[in-house]
PDB file of C-alpha atoms in Angstrom:
ATOM      1  CA  TRP A   1      -0.187  -0.311  -0.151  1.00  0.00           C
ATOM      2  CA  ILE A   2       2.873   2.512   0.517  1.00  0.00           C
ATOM      3  CA  HIS A   3       4.653   2.216  -2.590  1.00  0.00           C
ATOM      4  CA  ILE A   4       0.996   2.943  -4.285  1.00  0.00           C
ATOM      5  CA  ALA A   5       0.199   5.403  -2.256  1.00  0.00           C
ATOM      6  CA  ILE A   6       4.305   7.429  -3.430  1.00  0.00           C
ATOM      7  CA  GLU A   7       3.148   6.782  -6.794  1.00  0.00           C
ATOM      8  CA  ASN A   8      -0.183   8.957  -6.474  1.00  0.00           C
ATOM      9  CA  GLY A   9       2.059  11.263  -5.050  1.00  0.00           C
ATOM     10  CA  SER A  10       1.421  11.418  -0.944  1.00  0.00           C
ATOM     11  CA  THR A  11       4.946  13.163   0.238  1.00  0.00           C
ATOM     12  CA  GLU A  12       3.354  11.204   3.811  1.00  0.00           C
ATOM     13  CA  ALA A  13       3.846   7.795   2.284  1.00  0.00           C
ATOM     14  CA  GLU A  14       7.896   9.370   1.325  1.00  0.00           C
ATOM     15  CA  PHE A  15       8.811  10.344   4.245  1.00  0.00           C
ATOM     16  CA  HIS A  16       7.306   6.877   6.359  1.00  0.00           C
ATOM     17  CA  TYR A  17       9.149   4.932   3.618  1.00  0.00           C
ATOM     18  CA  GLY A  18      12.435   6.992   3.577  1.00  0.00           C
ATOM     19  CA  LYS A  19      12.717   6.971   7.314  1.00  0.00           C
ATOM     20  CA  TYR A  20      12.449   3.554   7.800  1.00  0.00           C
ATOM     21  CA  LEU A  21      14.490   2.640   4.575  1.00  0.00           C
ATOM     22  CA  CYS A  22      17.203   5.035   6.085  1.00  0.00           C
ATOM     23  CA  GLN A  23      16.607   4.096   9.183  1.00  0.00           C
ATOM     24  CA  GLN A  24      17.308  -0.325   8.554  1.00  0.00           C
ATOM     25  CA  SER A  25      20.057   0.743   6.515  1.00  0.00           C
ATOM     26  CA  ARG A  26      17.763  -1.469   3.218  1.00  0.00           C
ATOM     27  CA  ASP A  27      18.474   0.430   0.428  1.00  0.00           C
ATOM     28  CA  ARG A  28      19.240   3.964   2.022  1.00  0.00           C
ATOM     29  CA  ASP A  29      20.284   5.607  -1.009  1.00  0.00           C
ATOM     30  CA  LYS A  30      16.536   5.140  -2.092  1.00  0.00           C
ATOM     31  CA  GLY A  31      15.160   6.478   1.466  1.00  0.00           C
ATOM     32  CA  MET A  32      17.252   9.681   0.990  1.00  0.00           C
ATOM     33  CA  GLN A  33      15.876  10.604  -2.820  1.00  0.00           C
ATOM     34  CA  LEU A  34      12.962   9.622  -1.408  1.00  0.00           C
ATOM     35  CA  LEU A  35      12.776  11.541   1.668  1.00  0.00           C
ATOM     36  CA  MET A  36      14.573  14.804  -0.462  1.00  0.00           C
ATOM     37  CA  ASP A  37      11.469  14.521  -3.074  1.00  0.00           C
ATOM     38  CA  ALA A  38       8.877  14.368  -0.701  1.00  0.00           C
ATOM     39  CA  ALA A  39      11.333  17.728   0.955  1.00  0.00           C
ATOM     40  CA  GLU A  40      11.355  19.803  -2.350  1.00  0.00           C
ATOM     41  CA  LYS A  41       7.444  19.042  -1.687  1.00  0.00           C
ATOM     42  CA  ASP A  42       8.319  21.095   0.933  1.00  0.00           C
ATOM     43  CA  ASN A  43       6.783  18.616   3.719  1.00  0.00           C
ATOM     44  CA  MET A  44       7.937  19.662   6.624  1.00  0.00           C
ATOM     45  CA  ASP A  45       8.451  16.265   8.510  1.00  0.00           C
ATOM     46  CA  ALA A  46      11.030  15.578   5.621  1.00  0.00           C
ATOM     47  CA  ILE A  47      12.768  18.477   5.363  1.00  0.00           C
ATOM     48  CA  CYS A  48      12.660  18.844   9.438  1.00  0.00           C
ATOM     49  CA  TYR A  49      13.909  14.952  10.056  1.00  0.00           C
ATOM     50  CA  MET A  50      16.924  15.810   7.017  1.00  0.00           C
ATOM     51  CA  ALA A  51      18.146  18.475   8.835  1.00  0.00           C
ATOM     52  CA  ARG A  52      18.786  16.450  12.229  1.00  0.00           C
ATOM     53  CA  ASN A  53      20.137  14.819   9.667  1.00  0.00           C
ATOM     54  CA  ILE A  54      21.739  16.804   7.772  1.00  0.00           C
ATOM     55  CA  THR A  55      26.002  15.441   8.733  1.00  0.00           C
ATOM     56  CA  SER A  56      25.701  12.377   6.493  1.00  0.00           C
ATOM     57  CA  LEU A  57      23.553  14.095   3.698  1.00  0.00           C
ATOM     58  CA  SER A  58      25.581  14.732   1.086  1.00  0.00           C
ATOM     59  CA  ALA A  59      27.050  18.385  -0.021  1.00  0.00           C
ATOM     60  CA  ILE A  60      24.729  19.548  -2.151  1.00  0.00           C
ATOM     61  CA  ASN A  61      22.021  17.782  -0.238  1.00  0.00           C
ATOM     62  CA  GLN A  62      22.783  20.361   2.020  1.00  0.00           C
ATOM     63  CA  ASN A  63      22.447  23.110   0.704  1.00  0.00           C
ATOM     64  CA  LYS A  64      19.355  22.438  -0.684  1.00  0.00           C
ATOM     65  CA  ILE A  65      18.067  21.072   2.993  1.00  0.00           C
ATOM     66  CA  ALA A  66      19.745  24.364   4.741  1.00  0.00           C
ATOM     67  CA  ASN A  67      17.951  26.313   2.136  1.00  0.00           C
ATOM     68  CA  PHE A  68      13.852  25.231   3.652  1.00  0.00           C
ATOM     69  CA  VAL A  69      15.398  25.438   6.965  1.00  0.00           C
ATOM     70  CA  GLY A  70      16.043  29.101   6.531  1.00  0.00           C
ATOM     71  CA  LYS A  71      12.527  29.101   4.682  1.00  0.00           C
ATOM     72  CA  ILE A  72      10.557  27.939   7.583  1.00  0.00           C
ATOM     73  CA  GLY A  73      12.441  31.248   9.712  1.00  0.00           C
ATOM     74  CA  SER A  74       9.466  32.298  12.256  1.00  0.00           C
ATOM     75  CA  ALA A  75       6.752  30.097  11.324  1.00  0.00           C
ATOM     76  CA  ASN A  76       8.038  27.660  14.265  1.00  0.00           C
ATOM     77  CA  ASP A  77       4.746  27.843  16.406  1.00  0.00           C
ATOM     78  CA  LEU A  78       3.261  25.942  13.642  1.00  0.00           C
ATOM     79  CA  LEU A  79       5.614  23.037  13.064  1.00  0.00           C
ATOM     80  CA  SER A  80       5.152  19.512  15.414  1.00  0.00           C
ATOM     81  CA  VAL A  81       6.993  19.192  19.001  1.00  0.00           C
ATOM     82  CA  GLN A  82       9.186  16.253  17.459  1.00  0.00           C
ATOM     83  CA  GLN A  83       9.417  18.433  14.260  1.00  0.00           C
ATOM     84  CA  LEU A  84      11.216  21.204  16.366  1.00  0.00           C
ATOM     85  CA  ILE A  85      13.486  19.091  18.194  1.00  0.00           C
ATOM     86  CA  ASP A  86      14.428  17.584  14.730  1.00  0.00           C
ATOM     87  CA  LEU A  87      14.878  21.463  14.482  1.00  0.00           C
ATOM     88  CA  SER A  88      17.428  22.056  17.504  1.00  0.00           C
ATOM     89  CA  TYR A  89      19.823  19.578  16.082  1.00  0.00           C
ATOM     90  CA  TYR A  90      19.811  21.003  13.040  1.00  0.00           C
ATOM     91  CA  PHE A  91      21.260  24.300  15.190  1.00  0.00           C
ATOM     92  CA  GLU A  92      22.965  23.047  17.672  1.00  0.00           C
ATOM     93  CA  ASP A  93      25.197  21.360  14.278  1.00  0.00           C
ATOM     94  CA  GLN A  94      25.559  24.803  13.298  1.00  0.00           C
ATOM     95  CA  ASN A  95      26.023  26.690  16.142  1.00  0.00           C
ATOM     96  CA  ASN A  96      23.713  28.560  16.555  1.00  0.00           C
ATOM     97  CA  LEU A  97      22.350  27.036  20.817  1.00  0.00           C
ATOM     98  CA  ASP A  98      20.402  30.273  20.568  1.00  0.00           C
ATOM     99  CA  SER A  99      18.059  29.626  17.808  1.00  0.00           C
ATOM    100  CA  ALA A 100      17.987  25.197  18.745  1.00  0.00           C
ATOM    101  CA  ILE A 101      16.676  26.806  22.071  1.00  0.00           C
ATOM    102  CA  SER A 102      14.454  28.726  21.201  1.00  0.00           C
ATOM    103  CA  MET A 103      12.904  25.871  19.212  1.00  0.00           C
ATOM    104  CA  LEU A 104      13.384  23.856  22.083  1.00  0.00           C
ATOM    105  CA  GLU A 105      11.122  26.870  24.425  1.00  0.00           C
ATOM    106  CA  ASN A 106       8.685  26.263  21.937  1.00  0.00           C
ATOM    107  CA  ALA A 107       8.114  22.536  21.563  1.00  0.00           C
ATOM    108  CA  TYR A 108       8.192  22.653  25.440  1.00  0.00           C
ATOM    109  CA  THR A 109       5.200  25.047  25.732  1.00  0.00           C
ATOM    110  CA  LYS A 110       4.012  22.774  23.873  1.00  0.00           C
ATOM    111  CA  GLU A 111       4.602  19.138  25.788  1.00  0.00           C
ATOM    112  CA  PRO A 112       7.500  18.782  28.263  1.00  0.00           C
ATOM    113  CA  ALA A 113       7.365  15.751  29.164  1.00  0.00           C
ATOM    114  CA  VAL A 114       8.672  14.774  25.362  1.00  0.00           C
ATOM    115  CA  SER A 115      10.680  17.146  25.138  1.00  0.00           C
ATOM    116  CA  TRP A 116      12.433  18.237  28.456  1.00  0.00           C
ATOM    117  CA  THR A 117      15.823  15.769  27.693  1.00  0.00           C
ATOM    118  CA  ARG A 118      16.849  17.282  25.068  1.00  0.00           C
ATOM    119  CA  TYR A 119      15.505  20.558  26.240  1.00  0.00           C
ATOM    120  CA  VAL A 120      18.070  20.800  29.375  1.00  0.00           C
ATOM    121  CA  GLU A 121      20.647  19.060  27.138  1.00  0.00           C
ATOM    122  CA  VAL A 122      20.773  21.762  25.291  1.00  0.00           C
ATOM    123  CA  LEU A 123      20.953  24.539  27.715  1.00  0.00           C
ATOM    124  CA  LYS A 124      23.586  22.630  29.934  1.00  0.00           C
ATOM    125  CA  GLU A 125      25.672  22.832  26.755  1.00  0.00           C
ATOM    126  CA  ARG A 126      24.671  26.610  26.000  1.00  0.00           C
ATOM    127  CA  SER A 127      25.356  27.123  29.892  1.00  0.00           C
ATOM    128  CA  ASP A 128      24.403  31.159  30.272  1.00  0.00           C
ATOM    129  CA  SER A 129      24.034  32.030  34.069  1.00  0.00           C
ATOM    130  CA  MET A 130      20.622  32.224  33.547  1.00  0.00           C
ATOM    131  CA  ASP A 131      20.190  28.457  31.367  1.00  0.00           C
ATOM    132  CA  HIS A 132      21.172  27.870  34.643  1.00  0.00           C
ATOM    133  CA  ILE A 133      17.414  28.811  36.511  1.00  0.00           C
ATOM    134  CA  THR A 134      15.976  27.423  33.512  1.00  0.00           C
ATOM    135  CA  ILE A 135      17.549  23.560  34.540  1.00  0.00           C
ATOM    136  CA  GLY A 136      16.784  23.651  37.692  1.00  0.00           C
ATOM    137  CA  LYS A 137      12.482  25.616  36.023  1.00  0.00           C
ATOM    138  CA  VAL A 138      12.124  22.392  33.890  1.00  0.00           C
ATOM    139  CA  TYR A 139      14.115  19.444  36.457  1.00  0.00           C
ATOM    140  CA  ARG A 140      11.129  21.213  38.755  1.00  0.00           C
ATOM    141  CA  GLN A 141       7.870  21.193  36.778  1.00  0.00           C
ATOM    142  CA  ILE A 142       8.661  17.533  34.922  1.00  0.00           C
ATOM    143  CA  ALA A 143       9.758  16.124  38.202  1.00  0.00           C
ATOM    144  CA  GLU A 144       5.762  16.890  41.136  1.00  0.00           C
ATOM    145  CA  THR A 145       4.724  15.505  37.467  1.00  0.00           C
ATOM    146  CA  GLY A 146       6.035  12.516  39.502  1.00  0.00           C
ATOM    147  CA  ASN A 147       8.614  11.534  36.230  1.00  0.00           C
ATOM    148  CA  ILE A 148      11.458   9.410  38.000  1.00  0.00           C
ATOM    149  CA  SER A 149      14.195  10.476  35.732  1.00  0.00           C
ATOM    150  CA  ALA A 150      14.162  14.304  36.500  1.00  0.00           C
ATOM    151  CA  ILE A 151      13.729  13.460  40.187  1.00  0.00           C
ATOM    152  CA  LYS A 152      17.017  12.243  40.073  1.00  0.00           C
ATOM    153  CA  ASP A 153      18.338  14.646  38.130  1.00  0.00           C
ATOM    154  CA  LEU A 154      16.682  17.521  39.917  1.00  0.00           C
ATOM    155  CA  ALA A 155      18.017  16.240  43.861  1.00  0.00           C
ATOM    156  CA  ALA A 156      21.902  15.742  42.412  1.00  0.00           C
ATOM    157  CA  TYR A 157      21.835  19.256  40.573  1.00  0.00           C
ATOM    158  CA  VAL A 158      19.898  20.945  43.671  1.00  0.00           C
ATOM    159  CA  GLU A 159      22.879  18.937  45.261  1.00  0.00           C
ATOM    160  CA  ASN A 160      25.619  20.040  43.462  1.00  0.00           C
ATOM    161  CA  LYS A 161      24.415  23.584  43.179  1.00  0.00           C
ATOM    162  CA  SER A 162      24.106  23.516  46.973  1.00  0.00           C
ATOM    163  CA  SER A 163      24.799  26.607  48.700  1.00  0.00           C
ATOM    164  CA  SER A 164      23.428  26.004  51.918  1.00  0.00           C
ATOM    165  CA  ALA A 165      21.984  23.199  54.780  1.00  0.00           C
ATOM    166  CA  ALA A 166      19.289  24.226  53.348  1.00  0.00           C
ATOM    167  CA  ASP A 167      19.442  23.373  49.702  1.00  0.00           C
ATOM    168  CA  ILE A 168      21.009  19.326  51.368  1.00  0.00           C
ATOM    169  CA  LYS A 169      17.957  18.679  52.554  1.00  0.00           C
ATOM    170  CA  THR A 170      15.898  20.196  48.715  1.00  0.00           C
ATOM    171  CA  ALA A 171      17.891  17.320  47.407  1.00  0.00           C
ATOM    172  CA  LEU A 172      17.787  14.745  49.833  1.00  0.00           C
ATOM    173  CA  TYR A 173      13.404  15.690  49.899  1.00  0.00           C
ATOM    174  CA  TRP A 174      13.749  14.577  46.303  1.00  0.00           C
ATOM    175  CA  TYR A 175      15.853  11.603  46.175  1.00  0.00           C
ATOM    176  CA  LYS A 176      13.233  10.590  49.446  1.00  0.00           C
ATOM    177  CA  ILE A 177      11.006  11.007  46.649  1.00  0.00           C
ATOM    178  CA  ALA A 178      12.965   8.806  43.342  1.00  0.00           C
ATOM    179  CA  ALA A 179      13.952   6.127  46.104  1.00  0.00           C
ATOM    180  CA  ASP A 180      10.215   5.527  47.589  1.00  0.00           C
ATOM    181  CA  ALA A 181       9.624   5.150  44.141  1.00  0.00           C
ATOM    182  CA  GLY A 182      10.791   2.381  43.580  1.00  0.00           C
ATOM    183  CA  ASP A 183      14.332   3.974  42.238  1.00  0.00           C
TER     184      ASP A 183
END
């Protein structure tokens, strides 16, 4: 059915089958061609996926994808969380952490549970003084939802940044929550 959908011009089918072929390393060249075909027809999933994996593309295709990404501009609030995360990898690869973080802020606003780890990862890489405050806030927001990984990360974060006995008590509080949850 997917071949029929591709023959009928479905860029979604081109994207999904191209991605499948690339991930399975089965006929990678055909997969890349399907992805590029979909990108050239303005399939945003294909553009963002290829931007994320831009270093594996030929120089010609890298330039094409860079042009496609450049056309996205300020329309990033129309992108899905996965598209925003994919673009964050592109901008990180281009050493443009501010744009990567902008994408991730938008993704975090839309779906914190899906994007928080990537958001924190890039904030740590940029390491601006305000980023450390944001990292703590993100850890706490996600920890308060019961996410054990975030709870442990918050505890370690508070412990490492501690400057008082109260900070240590806060870290112990979060470690205890993780332990009580079975970690």
